[in-house]
C-alpha cells in the first residue's frame, strides 16, 4: 500500500495522486495533510527518508522566514516546532513499505515503486 502525506492544496501531491491513479489503479491511500502525525510517526518518517528534521522544512514558508529562521534548534526541538506548525512540512511525502521519498518532484514516486 502506498501512502501519501500531503497538504490539501499541494500541487505536487495532486500530481503524485494522478500518477498513482494512472499507473497503479487503487493500490494506494492518500493521507490528507498528514497533519495528524504523532511525534513517533514523524520520527519514523524521518528514518524512512534517512533525513534530519531540517530537511523536511519548507524554509521558504512565511512561518519559517518570519518566526523561526534565525533561531537555533536541536533536532528534537525542531521536531516539536514542525509538529506545531505543520505547514512547514515539505509535501508530499510518499511511503511504500519501508521506502519513502519527498515528492516535490512527482516523478520521484517511481523510485520507491
XYZ file of C-alpha atoms in Angstrom:
113
model
C 0.000 0.000 0.000
C 1.344 3.427 -0.965
C 0.612 6.271 1.434
C 0.879 9.945 0.568
C 1.048 12.509 3.348
C 0.173 15.860 1.861
C -1.092 19.367 2.364
C -4.553 19.663 0.774
C -3.587 22.359 -1.714
C -0.225 20.856 -2.681
C 0.079 20.792 -6.464
C 2.868 18.196 -6.361
C 0.764 15.886 -4.200
C -2.111 16.133 -6.650
C 0.283 15.222 -9.472
C 1.546 12.232 -7.463
C -2.018 11.038 -6.933
C -2.679 11.323 -10.672
C 0.474 9.297 -11.381
C -0.762 6.630 -8.980
C -4.267 6.611 -10.482
C -2.825 6.259 -13.963
C -0.235 3.609 -13.158
C -1.459 1.656 -10.134
C -5.249 1.825 -10.009
C -6.398 1.584 -6.378
C -3.300 0.282 -4.573
C -2.630 3.451 -2.589
C -4.058 5.502 0.251
C -3.894 9.297 0.398
C -3.457 10.706 3.887
C -4.709 14.262 3.579
C -2.401 16.779 5.123
C -0.566 14.217 7.234
C -1.346 16.666 9.968
C -2.462 14.047 12.431
C 1.135 12.885 12.748
C 2.300 11.893 16.189
C 5.879 12.598 17.141
C 6.630 8.865 16.895
C 5.154 8.663 13.378
C 7.083 11.750 12.289
C 10.319 10.237 13.617
C 9.522 7.026 11.730
C 9.069 9.033 8.517
C 12.406 10.783 9.110
C 14.087 7.373 9.418
C 12.440 6.108 6.229
C 13.596 9.222 4.392
C 17.024 8.981 6.035
C 16.992 12.695 6.720
C 17.157 15.242 9.505
C 14.143 17.323 10.553
C 15.521 20.428 8.799
C 15.430 18.511 5.502
C 11.629 18.422 5.727
C 11.230 22.134 6.496
C 9.826 24.415 3.822
C 12.340 27.164 4.513
C 10.577 29.445 2.049
C 7.354 29.460 4.074
C 6.289 32.657 5.781
C 6.175 30.933 9.163
C 9.813 29.868 8.830
C 11.040 33.180 7.434
C 9.267 35.399 9.937
C 9.311 33.379 13.155
C 11.909 30.653 13.082
C 14.670 31.216 10.542
C 17.162 32.835 12.879
C 16.588 30.503 15.818
C 18.864 27.590 16.628
C 17.102 24.265 17.280
C 18.284 20.817 18.221
C 16.722 18.066 16.113
C 14.346 17.192 18.972
C 13.298 20.824 19.377
C 12.801 21.236 15.638
C 10.565 18.166 15.501
C 8.307 19.737 18.114
C 8.274 23.043 16.194
C 7.443 21.274 12.914
C 4.586 19.376 14.549
C 3.264 22.644 15.988
C 3.499 24.422 12.600
C 2.590 21.591 10.238
C 2.573 23.924 7.249
C 6.380 23.742 7.488
C 6.476 20.125 6.295
C 7.521 19.599 2.688
C 4.749 17.862 0.831
C 4.053 15.301 -0.380
C 5.786 12.507 1.476
C 5.229 9.200 -0.298
C 5.726 5.933 1.564
C 5.746 2.448 0.096
C 6.539 -0.154 2.753
C 9.977 0.650 4.128
C 10.841 3.161 1.391
C 9.945 6.838 1.230
C 10.587 9.965 -0.836
C 9.673 13.609 -0.722
C 7.660 14.103 -3.894
C 8.484 17.729 -4.577
C 9.318 16.313 -7.987
C 6.339 13.973 -8.508
C 8.302 11.514 -10.649
C 10.347 10.625 -7.535
C 7.447 8.357 -6.664
C 8.789 5.846 -9.217
C 11.990 5.494 -7.123
C 10.070 3.594 -4.445
C 7.599 1.597 -6.516
